[in-house]
Amino acid sequence: MMFWYDHDVSGWGWFAMSAGMILFWALIITVAVLLFRALDRPQEHTRTPAPPSAEDILRERLARGEIDEEEYRRLLNALHAGPLAKP
């Protein structure tokens, strides 16, 4: 019954299996850590919205009823005219 002893794993076989198992678990742990870090990091591509322009604020004030249409047009014309020149 030599069949049972013919297929023994040599020293290099044990080394290869051990190294393979260590590399396998290192790969699994590395992927898990990288995935966790990627999901935990705040999104860099999301930007904060730009502050509303003066025209947007005027439109909102008109919509809320804080100013009437006449004052809206007057203030809008003043915005488009540019800064006031001081004599």
JSON list of N, CA and C in Angstrom, two decimals:
[
{"chain": "A", "resi": 1, "resn": "MET", "atom": "N", "xyz": [0.82, -1.19, 0.00]},
{"chain": "A", "resi": 1, "resn": "MET", "atom": "CA", "xyz": [0.00, 0.00, 0.00]},
{"chain": "A", "resi": 1, "resn": "MET", "atom": "C", "xyz": [0.87, 1.26, 0.00]},
{"chain": "A", "resi": 2, "resn": "MET", "atom": "N", "xyz": [1.72, 1.39, -0.92]},
{"chain": "A", "resi": 2, "resn": "MET", "atom": "CA", "xyz": [2.59, 2.56, -1.05]},
{"chain": "A", "resi": 2, "resn": "MET", "atom": "C", "xyz": [1.84, 3.74, -1.65]},
{"chain": "A", "resi": 3, "resn": "PHE", "atom": "N", "xyz": [0.66, 3.51, -2.15]},
{"chain": "A", "resi": 3, "resn": "PHE", "atom": "CA", "xyz": [-0.10, 4.58, -2.81]},
{"chain": "A", "resi": 3, "resn": "PHE", "atom": "C", "xyz": [-0.31, 5.78, -1.89]},
{"chain": "A", "resi": 4, "resn": "TRP", "atom": "N", "xyz": [-0.54, 5.53, -0.62]},
{"chain": "A", "resi": 4, "resn": "TRP", "atom": "CA", "xyz": [-0.82, 6.61, 0.32]},
{"chain": "A", "resi": 4, "resn": "TRP", "atom": "C", "xyz": [0.39, 7.49, 0.57]},
{"chain": "A", "resi": 5, "resn": "TYR", "atom": "N", "xyz": [1.58, 6.96, 0.41]},
{"chain": "A", "resi": 5, "resn": "TYR", "atom": "CA", "xyz": [2.79, 7.71, 0.71]},
{"chain": "A", "resi": 5, "resn": "TYR", "atom": "C", "xyz": [3.43, 8.34, -0.52]},
{"chain": "A", "resi": 6, "resn": "ASP", "atom": "N", "xyz": [2.97, 7.98, -1.72]},
{"chain": "A", "resi": 6, "resn": "ASP", "atom": "CA", "xyz": [3.57, 8.50, -2.95]},
{"chain": "A", "resi": 6, "resn": "ASP", "atom": "C", "xyz": [3.22, 9.96, -3.22]},
{"chain": "A", "resi": 7, "resn": "HIS", "atom": "N", "xyz": [2.07, 10.43, -2.76]},
{"chain": "A", "resi": 7, "resn": "HIS", "atom": "CA", "xyz": [1.59, 11.76, -3.09]},
{"chain": "A", "resi": 7, "resn": "HIS", "atom": "C", "xyz": [1.76, 12.74, -1.92]},
{"chain": "A", "resi": 8, "resn": "ASP", "atom": "N", "xyz": [2.86, 12.64, -1.27]},
{"chain": "A", "resi": 8, "resn": "ASP", "atom": "CA", "xyz": [3.14, 13.53, -0.15]},
{"chain": "A", "resi": 8, "resn": "ASP", "atom": "C", "xyz": [3.60, 14.89, -0.68]},
{"chain": "A", "resi": 9, "resn": "VAL", "atom": "N", "xyz": [3.24, 15.95, 0.02]},
{"chain": "A", "resi": 9, "resn": "VAL", "atom": "CA", "xyz": [3.63, 17.30, -0.37]},
{"chain": "A", "resi": 9, "resn": "VAL", "atom": "C", "xyz": [5.01, 17.56, 0.20]},
{"chain": "A", "resi": 10, "resn": "SER", "atom": "N", "xyz": [5.92, 18.03, -0.66]},
{"chain": "A", "resi": 10, "resn": "SER", "atom": "CA", "xyz": [7.28, 18.29, -0.20]},
{"chain": "A", "resi": 10, "resn": "SER", "atom": "C", "xyz": [7.34, 19.61, 0.55]},
{"chain": "A", "resi": 11, "resn": "GLY", "atom": "N", "xyz": [8.54, 19.99, 1.00]},
{"chain": "A", "resi": 11, "resn": "GLY", "atom": "CA", "xyz": [8.72, 21.24, 1.73]},
{"chain": "A", "resi": 11, "resn": "GLY", "atom": "C", "xyz": [8.37, 22.44, 0.88]},
{"chain": "A", "resi": 12, "resn": "TRP", "atom": "N", "xyz": [8.70, 22.42, -0.40]},
{"chain": "A", "resi": 12, "resn": "TRP", "atom": "CA", "xyz": [8.35, 23.53, -1.28]},
{"chain": "A", "resi": 12, "resn": "TRP", "atom": "C", "xyz": [6.84, 23.61, -1.50]},
{"chain": "A", "resi": 13, "resn": "GLY", "atom": "N", "xyz": [6.19, 22.49, -1.49]},
{"chain": "A", "resi": 13, "resn": "GLY", "atom": "CA", "xyz": [4.73, 22.48, -1.63]},
{"chain": "A", "resi": 13, "resn": "GLY", "atom": "C", "xyz": [4.06, 23.16, -0.45]},
{"chain": "A", "resi": 14, "resn": "TRP", "atom": "N", "xyz": [4.53, 22.86, 0.74]},
{"chain": "A", "resi": 14, "resn": "TRP", "atom": "CA", "xyz": [3.98, 23.52, 1.92]},
{"chain": "A", "resi": 14, "resn": "TRP", "atom": "C", "xyz": [4.26, 25.02, 1.89]},
{"chain": "A", "resi": 15, "resn": "PHE", "atom": "N", "xyz": [5.48, 25.38, 1.46]},
{"chain": "A", "resi": 15, "resn": "PHE", "atom": "CA", "xyz": [5.83, 26.80, 1.36]},
{"chain": "A", "resi": 15, "resn": "PHE", "atom": "C", "xyz": [4.92, 27.51, 0.35]},
{"chain": "A", "resi": 16, "resn": "ALA", "atom": "N", "xyz": [4.71, 26.88, -0.81]},
{"chain": "A", "resi": 16, "resn": "ALA", "atom": "CA", "xyz": [3.87, 27.49, -1.85]},
{"chain": "A", "resi": 16, "resn": "ALA", "atom": "C", "xyz": [2.43, 27.63, -1.37]},
{"chain": "A", "resi": 17, "resn": "MET", "atom": "N", "xyz": [1.91, 26.62, -0.69]},
{"chain": "A", "resi": 17, "resn": "MET", "atom": "CA", "xyz": [0.54, 26.70, -0.18]},
{"chain": "A", "resi": 17, "resn": "MET", "atom": "C", "xyz": [0.42, 27.78, 0.89]},
{"chain": "A", "resi": 18, "resn": "SER", "atom": "N", "xyz": [1.40, 27.87, 1.78]},
{"chain": "A", "resi": 18, "resn": "SER", "atom": "CA", "xyz": [1.36, 28.90, 2.83]},
{"chain": "A", "resi": 18, "resn": "SER", "atom": "C", "xyz": [1.47, 30.29, 2.23]},
{"chain": "A", "resi": 19, "resn": "ALA", "atom": "N", "xyz": [2.41, 30.48, 1.30]},
{"chain": "A", "resi": 19, "resn": "ALA", "atom": "CA", "xyz": [2.56, 31.78, 0.66]},
{"chain": "A", "resi": 19, "resn": "ALA", "atom": "C", "xyz": [1.31, 32.15, -0.12]},
{"chain": "A", "resi": 20, "resn": "GLY", "atom": "N", "xyz": [0.74, 31.19, -0.80]},
{"chain": "A", "resi": 20, "resn": "GLY", "atom": "CA", "xyz": [-0.49, 31.45, -1.55]},
{"chain": "A", "resi": 20, "resn": "GLY", "atom": "C", "xyz": [-1.64, 31.86, -0.64]},
{"chain": "A", "resi": 21, "resn": "MET", "atom": "N", "xyz": [-1.77, 31.21, 0.50]},
{"chain": "A", "resi": 21, "resn": "MET", "atom": "CA", "xyz": [-2.85, 31.55, 1.43]},
{"chain": "A", "resi": 21, "resn": "MET", "atom": "C", "xyz": [-2.63, 32.94, 2.02]},
{"chain": "A", "resi": 22, "resn": "ILE", "atom": "N", "xyz": [-1.37, 33.26, 2.35]},
{"chain": "A", "resi": 22, "resn": "ILE", "atom": "CA", "xyz": [-1.08, 34.59, 2.89]},
{"chain": "A", "resi": 22, "resn": "ILE", "atom": "C", "xyz": [-1.37, 35.66, 1.85]},
{"chain": "A", "resi": 23, "resn": "LEU", "atom": "N", "xyz": [-0.94, 35.42, 0.60]},
{"chain": "A", "resi": 23, "resn": "LEU", "atom": "CA", "xyz": [-1.22, 36.39, -0.47]},
{"chain": "A", "resi": 23, "resn": "LEU", "atom": "C", "xyz": [-2.71, 36.53, -0.73]},
{"chain": "A", "resi": 24, "resn": "PHE", "atom": "N", "xyz": [-3.44, 35.42, -0.67]},
{"chain": "A", "resi": 24, "resn": "PHE", "atom": "CA", "xyz": [-4.89, 35.46, -0.89]},
{"chain": "A", "resi": 24, "resn": "PHE", "atom": "C", "xyz": [-5.56, 36.33, 0.17]},
{"chain": "A", "resi": 25, "resn": "TRP", "atom": "N", "xyz": [-5.25, 36.12, 1.44]},
{"chain": "A", "resi": 25, "resn": "TRP", "atom": "CA", "xyz": [-5.87, 36.91, 2.50]},
{"chain": "A", "resi": 25, "resn": "TRP", "atom": "C", "xyz": [-5.40, 38.36, 2.49]},
{"chain": "A", "resi": 26, "resn": "ALA", "atom": "N", "xyz": [-4.13, 38.58, 2.11]},
{"chain": "A", "resi": 26, "resn": "ALA", "atom": "CA", "xyz": [-3.65, 39.96, 1.99]},
{"chain": "A", "resi": 26, "resn": "ALA", "atom": "C", "xyz": [-4.42, 40.69, 0.90]},
{"chain": "A", "resi": 27, "resn": "LEU", "atom": "N", "xyz": [-4.69, 40.01, -0.21]},
{"chain": "A", "resi": 27, "resn": "LEU", "atom": "CA", "xyz": [-5.47, 40.61, -1.29]},
{"chain": "A", "resi": 27, "resn": "LEU", "atom": "C", "xyz": [-6.90, 40.92, -0.85]},
{"chain": "A", "resi": 28, "resn": "ILE", "atom": "N", "xyz": [-7.53, 40.00, -0.17]},
{"chain": "A", "resi": 28, "resn": "ILE", "atom": "CA", "xyz": [-8.91, 40.19, 0.32]},
{"chain": "A", "resi": 28, "resn": "ILE", "atom": "C", "xyz": [-8.96, 41.37, 1.29]},
{"chain": "A", "resi": 29, "resn": "ILE", "atom": "N", "xyz": [-8.02, 41.44, 2.23]},
{"chain": "A", "resi": 29, "resn": "ILE", "atom": "CA", "xyz": [-8.01, 42.52, 3.22]},
{"chain": "A", "resi": 29, "resn": "ILE", "atom": "C", "xyz": [-7.72, 43.85, 2.55]},
{"chain": "A", "resi": 30, "resn": "THR", "atom": "N", "xyz": [-6.79, 43.88, 1.59]},
{"chain": "A", "resi": 30, "resn": "THR", "atom": "CA", "xyz": [-6.47, 45.12, 0.87]},
{"chain": "A", "resi": 30, "resn": "THR", "atom": "C", "xyz": [-7.69, 45.64, 0.11]},
{"chain": "A", "resi": 31, "resn": "VAL", "atom": "N", "xyz": [-8.39, 44.76, -0.58]},
{"chain": "A", "resi": 31, "resn": "VAL", "atom": "CA", "xyz": [-9.60, 45.18, -1.31]},
{"chain": "A", "resi": 31, "resn": "VAL", "atom": "C", "xyz": [-10.65, 45.70, -0.34]},
{"chain": "A", "resi": 32, "resn": "ALA", "atom": "N", "xyz": [-10.83, 45.04, 0.79]},
{"chain": "A", "resi": 32, "resn": "ALA", "atom": "CA", "xyz": [-11.82, 45.48, 1.77]},
{"chain": "A", "resi": 32, "resn": "ALA", "atom": "C", "xyz": [-11.46, 46.85, 2.33]},
{"chain": "A", "resi": 33, "resn": "VAL", "atom": "N", "xyz": [-10.19, 47.08, 2.64]},
{"chain": "A", "resi": 33, "resn": "VAL", "atom": "CA", "xyz": [-9.76, 48.36, 3.19]},
{"chain": "A", "resi": 33, "resn": "VAL", "atom": "C", "xyz": [-9.94, 49.47, 2.16]},
{"chain": "A", "resi": 34, "resn": "LEU", "atom": "N", "xyz": [-9.53, 49.22, 0.91]},
{"chain": "A", "resi": 34, "resn": "LEU", "atom": "CA", "xyz": [-9.67, 50.23, -0.14]},
{"chain": "A", "resi": 34, "resn": "LEU", "atom": "C", "xyz": [-11.14, 50.54, -0.41]},
{"chain": "A", "resi": 35, "resn": "LEU", "atom": "N", "xyz": [-11.98, 49.53, -0.40]},
{"chain": "A", "resi": 35, "resn": "LEU", "atom": "CA", "xyz": [-13.41, 49.74, -0.62]},
{"chain": "A", "resi": 35, "resn": "LEU", "atom": "C", "xyz": [-14.00, 50.56, 0.53]},
{"chain": "A", "resi": 36, "resn": "PHE", "atom": "N", "xyz": [-13.64, 50.24, 1.75]},
{"chain": "A", "resi": 36, "resn": "PHE", "atom": "CA", "xyz": [-14.13, 50.98, 2.91]},
{"chain": "A", "resi": 36, "resn": "PHE", "atom": "C", "xyz": [-13.69, 52.44, 2.85]},
{"chain": "A", "resi": 37, "resn": "ARG", "atom": "N", "xyz": [-12.42, 52.68, 2.50]},
{"chain": "A", "resi": 37, "resn": "ARG", "atom": "CA", "xyz": [-11.92, 54.05, 2.42]},
{"chain": "A", "resi": 37, "resn": "ARG", "atom": "C", "xyz": [-12.61, 54.83, 1.31]},
{"chain": "A", "resi": 38, "resn": "ALA", "atom": "N", "xyz": [-12.86, 54.17, 0.18]},
{"chain": "A", "resi": 38, "resn": "ALA", "atom": "CA", "xyz": [-13.51, 54.86, -0.94]},
{"chain": "A", "resi": 38, "resn": "ALA", "atom": "C", "xyz": [-14.95, 55.23, -0.59]},
{"chain": "A", "resi": 39, "resn": "LEU", "atom": "N", "xyz": [-15.64, 54.36, 0.13]},
{"chain": "A", "resi": 39, "resn": "LEU", "atom": "CA", "xyz": [-17.03, 54.64, 0.49]},
{"chain": "A", "resi": 39, "resn": "LEU", "atom": "C", "xyz": [-17.13, 55.61, 1.65]},
{"chain": "A", "resi": 40, "resn": "ASP", "atom": "N", "xyz": [-16.12, 55.66, 2.51]},
{"chain": "A", "resi": 40, "resn": "ASP", "atom": "CA", "xyz": [-16.15, 56.51, 3.69]},
{"chain": "A", "resi": 40, "resn": "ASP", "atom": "C", "xyz": [-15.72, 57.95, 3.38]},
{"chain": "A", "resi": 41, "resn": "ARG", "atom": "N", "xyz": [-14.98, 58.13, 2.29]},
{"chain": "A", "resi": 41, "resn": "ARG", "atom": "CA", "xyz": [-14.45, 59.46, 1.94]},
{"chain": "A", "resi": 41, "resn": "ARG", "atom": "C", "xyz": [-15.58, 60.35, 1.44]},
{"chain": "A", "resi": 42, "resn": "PRO", "atom": "N", "xyz": [-15.58, 61.61, 1.84]},
{"chain": "A", "resi": 42, "resn": "PRO", "atom": "CA", "xyz": [-16.59, 62.52, 1.30]},
{"chain": "A", "resi": 42, "resn": "PRO", "atom": "C", "xyz": [-16.38, 62.68, -0.21]},
{"chain": "A", "resi": 43, "resn": "GLN", "atom": "N", "xyz": [-17.46, 62.84, -0.89]},
{"chain": "A", "resi": 43, "resn": "GLN", "atom": "CA", "xyz": [-17.39, 62.96, -2.34]},
{"chain": "A", "resi": 43, "resn": "GLN", "atom": "C", "xyz": [-16.67, 64.23, -2.74]},
{"chain": "A", "resi": 44, "resn": "GLU", "atom": "N", "xyz": [-15.62, 64.09, -3.54]},
{"chain": "A", "resi": 44, "resn": "GLU", "atom": "CA", "xyz": [-14.83, 65.24, -3.94]},
{"chain": "A", "resi": 44, "resn": "GLU", "atom": "C", "xyz": [-15.42, 65.95, -5.15]},
{"chain": "A", "resi": 45, "resn": "HIS", "atom": "N", "xyz": [-16.21, 65.22, -5.93]},
{"chain": "A", "resi": 45, "resn": "HIS", "atom": "CA", "xyz": [-16.73, 65.83, -7.15]},
{"chain": "A", "resi": 45, "resn": "HIS", "atom": "C", "xyz": [-18.00, 66.63, -6.90]},
{"chain": "A", "resi": 46, "resn": "THR", "atom": "N", "xyz": [-18.55, 66.57, -5.71]},
{"chain": "A", "resi": 46, "resn": "THR", "atom": "CA", "xyz": [-19.73, 67.38, -5.43]},
{"chain": "A", "resi": 46, "resn": "THR", "atom": "C", "xyz": [-19.28, 68.76, -5.03]},
{"chain": "A", "resi": 47, "resn": "ARG", "atom": "N", "xyz": [-19.81, 69.75, -5.68]},
{"chain": "A", "resi": 47, "resn": "ARG", "atom": "CA", "xyz": [-19.44, 71.13, -5.37]},
{"chain": "A", "resi": 47, "resn": "ARG", "atom": "C", "xyz": [-20.57, 71.78, -4.60]},
{"chain": "A", "resi": 48, "resn": "THR", "atom": "N", "xyz": [-20.22, 72.77, -3.83]},
{"chain": "A", "resi": 48, "resn": "THR", "atom": "CA", "xyz": [-21.25, 73.54, -3.14]},
{"chain": "A", "resi": 48, "resn": "THR", "atom": "C", "xyz": [-21.89, 74.46, -4.17]},
{"chain": "A", "resi": 49, "resn": "PRO", "atom": "N", "xyz": [-23.18, 74.65, -4.08]},
{"chain": "A", "resi": 49, "resn": "PRO", "atom": "CA", "xyz": [-23.83, 75.50, -5.08]},
{"chain": "A", "resi": 49, "resn": "PRO", "atom": "C", "xyz": [-23.35, 76.94, -4.98]},
{"chain": "A", "resi": 50, "resn": "ALA", "atom": "N", "xyz": [-23.33, 77.59, -6.12]},
{"chain": "A", "resi": 50, "resn": "ALA", "atom": "CA", "xyz": [-22.89, 78.98, -6.17]},
{"chain": "A", "resi": 50, "resn": "ALA", "atom": "C", "xyz": [-23.91, 79.85, -5.44]},
{"chain": "A", "resi": 51, "resn": "PRO", "atom": "N", "xyz": [-23.46, 80.90, -4.79]},
{"chain": "A", "resi": 51, "resn": "PRO", "atom": "CA", "xyz": [-24.41, 81.79, -4.12]},
{"chain": "A", "resi": 51, "resn": "PRO", "atom": "C", "xyz": [-25.32, 82.44, -5.17]},
{"chain": "A", "resi": 52, "resn": "PRO", "atom": "N", "xyz": [-26.54, 82.75, -4.77]},
{"chain": "A", "resi": 52, "resn": "PRO", "atom": "CA", "xyz": [-27.47, 83.33, -5.74]},
{"chain": "A", "resi": 52, "resn": "PRO", "atom": "C", "xyz": [-26.99, 84.71, -6.21]},
{"chain": "A", "resi": 53, "resn": "SER", "atom": "N", "xyz": [-27.24, 84.99, -7.47]},
{"chain": "A", "resi": 53, "resn": "SER", "atom": "CA", "xyz": [-26.86, 86.29, -8.01]},
{"chain": "A", "resi": 53, "resn": "SER", "atom": "C", "xyz": [-27.86, 87.35, -7.52]},
{"chain": "A", "resi": 54, "resn": "ALA", "atom": "N", "xyz": [-27.52, 88.60, -7.78]},
{"chain": "A", "resi": 54, "resn": "ALA", "atom": "CA", "xyz": [-28.41, 89.70, -7.37]},
{"chain": "A", "resi": 54, "resn": "ALA", "atom": "C", "xyz": [-29.75, 89.59, -8.09]},
{"chain": "A", "resi": 55, "resn": "GLU", "atom": "N", "xyz": [-29.72, 89.17, -9.36]},
{"chain": "A", "resi": 55, "resn": "GLU", "atom": "CA", "xyz": [-30.97, 89.01, -10.10]},
{"chain": "A", "resi": 55, "resn": "GLU", "atom": "C", "xyz": [-31.82, 87.89, -9.50]},
{"chain": "A", "resi": 56, "resn": "ASP", "atom": "N", "xyz": [-31.17, 86.79, -9.08]},
{"chain": "A", "resi": 56, "resn": "ASP", "atom": "CA", "xyz": [-31.90, 85.70, -8.44]},
{"chain": "A", "resi": 56, "resn": "ASP", "atom": "C", "xyz": [-32.58, 86.18, -7.16]},
{"chain": "A", "resi": 57, "resn": "ILE", "atom": "N", "xyz": [-31.86, 86.97, -6.39]},
{"chain": "A", "resi": 57, "resn": "ILE", "atom": "CA", "xyz": [-32.43, 87.48, -5.14]},
{"chain": "A", "resi": 57, "resn": "ILE", "atom": "C", "xyz": [-33.62, 88.39, -5.43]},
{"chain": "A", "resi": 58, "resn": "LEU", "atom": "N", "xyz": [-33.47, 89.22, -6.46]},
{"chain": "A", "resi": 58, "resn": "LEU", "atom": "CA", "xyz": [-34.61, 90.09, -6.84]},
{"chain": "A", "resi": 58, "resn": "LEU", "atom": "C", "xyz": [-35.81, 89.26, -7.26]},
{"chain": "A", "resi": 59, "resn": "ARG", "atom": "N", "xyz": [-35.58, 88.22, -8.07]},
{"chain": "A", "resi": 59, "resn": "ARG", "atom": "CA", "xyz": [-36.69, 87.35, -8.50]},
{"chain": "A", "resi": 59, "resn": "ARG", "atom": "C", "xyz": [-37.36, 86.70, -7.30]},
{"chain": "A", "resi": 60, "resn": "GLU", "atom": "N", "xyz": [-36.56, 86.24, -6.36]},
{"chain": "A", "resi": 60, "resn": "GLU", "atom": "CA", "xyz": [-37.14, 85.62, -5.16]},
{"chain": "A", "resi": 60, "resn": "GLU", "atom": "C", "xyz": [-37.96, 86.61, -4.35]},
{"chain": "A", "resi": 61, "resn": "ARG", "atom": "N", "xyz": [-37.45, 87.82, -4.21]},
{"chain": "A", "resi": 61, "resn": "ARG", "atom": "CA", "xyz": [-38.19, 88.85, -3.47]},
{"chain": "A", "resi": 61, "resn": "ARG", "atom": "C", "xyz": [-39.51, 89.18, -4.15]},
{"chain": "A", "resi": 62, "resn": "LEU", "atom": "N", "xyz": [-39.49, 89.23, -5.50]},
{"chain": "A", "resi": 62, "resn": "LEU", "atom": "CA", "xyz": [-40.73, 89.48, -6.25]},
{"chain": "A", "resi": 62, "resn": "LEU", "atom": "C", "xyz": [-41.70, 88.32, -6.05]},
{"chain": "A", "resi": 63, "resn": "ALA", "atom": "N", "xyz": [-41.18, 87.09, -6.12]},
{"chain": "A", "resi": 63, "resn": "ALA", "atom": "CA", "xyz": [-42.04, 85.92, -5.95]},
{"chain": "A", "resi": 63, "resn": "ALA", "atom": "C", "xyz": [-42.65, 85.85, -4.56]},
{"chain": "A", "resi": 64, "resn": "ARG", "atom": "N", "xyz": [-41.89, 86.27, -3.53]},
{"chain": "A", "resi": 64, "resn": "ARG", "atom": "CA", "xyz": [-42.42, 86.24, -2.16]},
{"chain": "A", "resi": 64, "resn": "ARG", "atom": "C", "xyz": [-43.35, 87.42, -1.89]},
{"chain": "A", "resi": 65, "resn": "GLY", "atom": "N", "xyz": [-43.38, 88.39, -2.78]},
{"chain": "A", "resi": 65, "resn": "GLY", "atom": "CA", "xyz": [-44.26, 89.54, -2.58]},
{"chain": "A", "resi": 65, "resn": "GLY", "atom": "C", "xyz": [-43.63, 90.64, -1.76]},
{"chain": "A", "resi": 66, "resn": "GLU", "atom": "N", "xyz": [-42.33, 90.58, -1.55]},
{"chain": "A", "resi": 66, "resn": "GLU", "atom": "CA", "xyz": [-41.66, 91.61, -0.77]},
{"chain": "A", "resi": 66, "resn": "GLU", "atom": "C", "xyz": [-41.57, 92.92, -1.56]},
{"chain": "A", "resi": 67, "resn": "ILE", "atom": "N", "xyz": [-41.47, 92.82, -2.87]},
{"chain": "A", "resi": 67, "resn": "ILE", "atom": "CA", "xyz": [-41.42, 94.00, -3.73]},
{"chain": "A", "resi": 67, "resn": "ILE", "atom": "C", "xyz": [-42.45, 93.81, -4.84]},
{"chain": "A", "resi": 68, "resn": "ASP", "atom": "N", "xyz": [-42.92, 94.92, -5.38]},
{"chain": "A", "resi": 68, "resn": "ASP", "atom": "CA", "xyz": [-43.86, 94.82, -6.49]},
{"chain": "A", "resi": 68, "resn": "ASP", "atom": "C", "xyz": [-43.08, 94.83, -7.81]},
{"chain": "A", "resi": 69, "resn": "GLU", "atom": "N", "xyz": [-43.82, 94.68, -8.91]},
{"chain": "A", "resi": 69, "resn": "GLU", "atom": "CA", "xyz": [-43.18, 94.57, -10.22]},
{"chain": "A", "resi": 69, "resn": "GLU", "atom": "C", "xyz": [-42.45, 95.86, -10.61]},
{"chain": "A", "resi": 70, "resn": "GLU", "atom": "N", "xyz": [-43.02, 96.98, -10.25]},
{"chain": "A", "resi": 70, "resn": "GLU", "atom": "CA", "xyz": [-42.39, 98.26, -10.58]},
{"chain": "A", "resi": 70, "resn": "GLU", "atom": "C", "xyz": [-41.03, 98.40, -9.90]},
{"chain": "A", "resi": 71, "resn": "GLU", "atom": "N", "xyz": [-40.99, 98.07, -8.60]},
{"chain": "A", "resi": 71, "resn": "GLU", "atom": "CA", "xyz": [-39.72, 98.16, -7.89]},
{"chain": "A", "resi": 71, "resn": "GLU", "atom": "C", "xyz": [-38.73, 97.12, -8.41]},
{"chain": "A", "resi": 72, "resn": "TYR", "atom": "N", "xyz": [-39.24, 95.93, -8.78]},
{"chain": "A", "resi": 72, "resn": "TYR", "atom": "CA", "xyz": [-38.39, 94.89, -9.35]},
{"chain": "A", "resi": 72, "resn": "TYR", "atom": "C", "xyz": [-37.70, 95.41, -10.61]},
{"chain": "A", "resi": 73, "resn": "ARG", "atom": "N", "xyz": [-38.47, 96.01, -11.52]},
{"chain": "A", "resi": 73, "resn": "ARG", "atom": "CA", "xyz": [-37.90, 96.52, -12.78]},
{"chain": "A", "resi": 73, "resn": "ARG", "atom": "C", "xyz": [-36.91, 97.66, -12.51]},
{"chain": "A", "resi": 74, "resn": "ARG", "atom": "N", "xyz": [-37.24, 98.52, -11.56]},
{"chain": "A", "resi": 74, "resn": "ARG", "atom": "CA", "xyz": [-36.35, 99.62, -11.22]},
{"chain": "A", "resi": 74, "resn": "ARG", "atom": "C", "xyz": [-35.01, 99.10, -10.68]},
{"chain": "A", "resi": 75, "resn": "LEU", "atom": "N", "xyz": [-35.08, 98.15, -9.78]},
{"chain": "A", "resi": 75, "resn": "LEU", "atom": "CA", "xyz": [-33.85, 97.59, -9.21]},
{"chain": "A", "resi": 75, "resn": "LEU", "atom": "C", "xyz": [-33.08, 96.77, -10.25]},
{"chain": "A", "resi": 76, "resn": "LEU", "atom": "N", "xyz": [-33.79, 96.08, -11.12]},
{"chain": "A", "resi": 76, "resn": "LEU", "atom": "CA", "xyz": [-33.13, 95.31, -12.17]},
{"chain": "A", "resi": 76, "resn": "LEU", "atom": "C", "xyz": [-32.40, 96.23, -13.14]},
{"chain": "A", "resi": 77, "resn": "ASN", "atom": "N", "xyz": [-33.04, 97.36, -13.50]},
{"chain": "A", "resi": 77, "resn": "ASN", "atom": "CA", "xyz": [-32.38, 98.34, -14.37]},
{"chain": "A", "resi": 77, "resn": "ASN", "atom": "C", "xyz": [-31.16, 98.94, -13.68]},
{"chain": "A", "resi": 78, "resn": "ALA", "atom": "N", "xyz": [-31.25, 99.17, -12.38]},
{"chain": "A", "resi": 78, "resn": "ALA", "atom": "CA", "xyz": [-30.11, 99.71, -11.65]},
{"chain": "A", "resi": 78, "resn": "ALA", "atom": "C", "xyz": [-28.95, 98.69, -11.62]},
{"chain": "A", "resi": 79, "resn": "LEU", "atom": "N", "xyz": [-29.28, 97.41, -11.53]},
{"chain": "A", "resi": 79, "resn": "LEU", "atom": "CA", "xyz": [-28.24, 96.38, -11.56]},
{"chain": "A", "resi": 79, "resn": "LEU", "atom": "C", "xyz": [-27.54, 96.34, -12.91]},
{"chain": "A", "resi": 80, "resn": "HIS", "atom": "N", "xyz": [-28.33, 96.44, -13.97]},
{"chain": "A", "resi": 80, "resn": "HIS", "atom": "CA", "xyz": [-27.77, 96.37, -15.32]},
{"chain": "A", "resi": 80, "resn": "HIS", "atom": "C", "xyz": [-27.01, 97.64, -15.70]},
{"chain": "A", "resi": 81, "resn": "ALA", "atom": "N", "xyz": [-27.31, 98.74, -15.04]},
{"chain": "A", "resi": 81, "resn": "ALA", "atom": "CA", "xyz": [-26.64, 100.00, -15.34]},
{"chain": "A", "resi": 81, "resn": "ALA", "atom": "C", "xyz": [-25.22, 100.00, -14.82]},
{"chain": "A", "resi": 82, "resn": "GLY", "atom": "N", "xyz": [-24.92, 99.18, -13.84]},
{"chain": "A", "resi": 82, "resn": "GLY", "atom": "CA", "xyz": [-23.56, 99.11, -13.31]},
{"chain": "A", "resi": 82, "resn": "GLY", "atom": "C", "xyz": [-23.46, 99.87, -12.01]},
{"chain": "A", "resi": 83, "resn": "PRO", "atom": "N", "xyz": [-22.25, 99.97, -11.49]},
{"chain": "A", "resi": 83, "resn": "PRO", "atom": "CA", "xyz": [-22.06, 100.66, -10.20]},
{"chain": "A", "resi": 83, "resn": "PRO", "atom": "C", "xyz": [-22.31, 102.14, -10.34]},
{"chain": "A", "resi": 84, "resn": "LEU", "atom": "N", "xyz": [-22.76, 102.70, -9.26]},
{"chain": "A", "resi": 84, "resn": "LEU", "atom": "CA", "xyz": [-23.03, 104.15, -9.24]},
{"chain": "A", "resi": 84, "resn": "LEU", "atom": "C", "xyz": [-21.71, 104.90, -9.22]},
{"chain": "A", "resi": 85, "resn": "ALA", "atom": "N", "xyz": [-21.65, 105.93, -10.06]},
{"chain": "A", "resi": 85, "resn": "ALA", "atom": "CA", "xyz": [-20.42, 106.74, -10.10]},
{"chain": "A", "resi": 85, "resn": "ALA", "atom": "C", "xyz": [-20.56, 107.88, -9.09]},
{"chain": "A", "resi": 86, "resn": "LYS", "atom": "N", "xyz": [-19.53, 108.02, -8.25]},
{"chain": "A", "resi": 86, "resn": "LYS", "atom": "CA", "xyz": [-19.57, 109.10, -7.24]},
{"chain": "A", "resi": 86, "resn": "LYS", "atom": "C", "xyz": [-18.87, 110.31, -7.81]},
{"chain": "A", "resi": 87, "resn": "PRO", "atom": "N", "xyz": [-19.52, 111.49, -7.76]},
{"chain": "A", "resi": 87, "resn": "PRO", "atom": "CA", "xyz": [-18.89, 112.70, -8.33]},
{"chain": "A", "resi": 87, "resn": "PRO", "atom": "C", "xyz": [-17.75, 113.22, -7.50]}
]
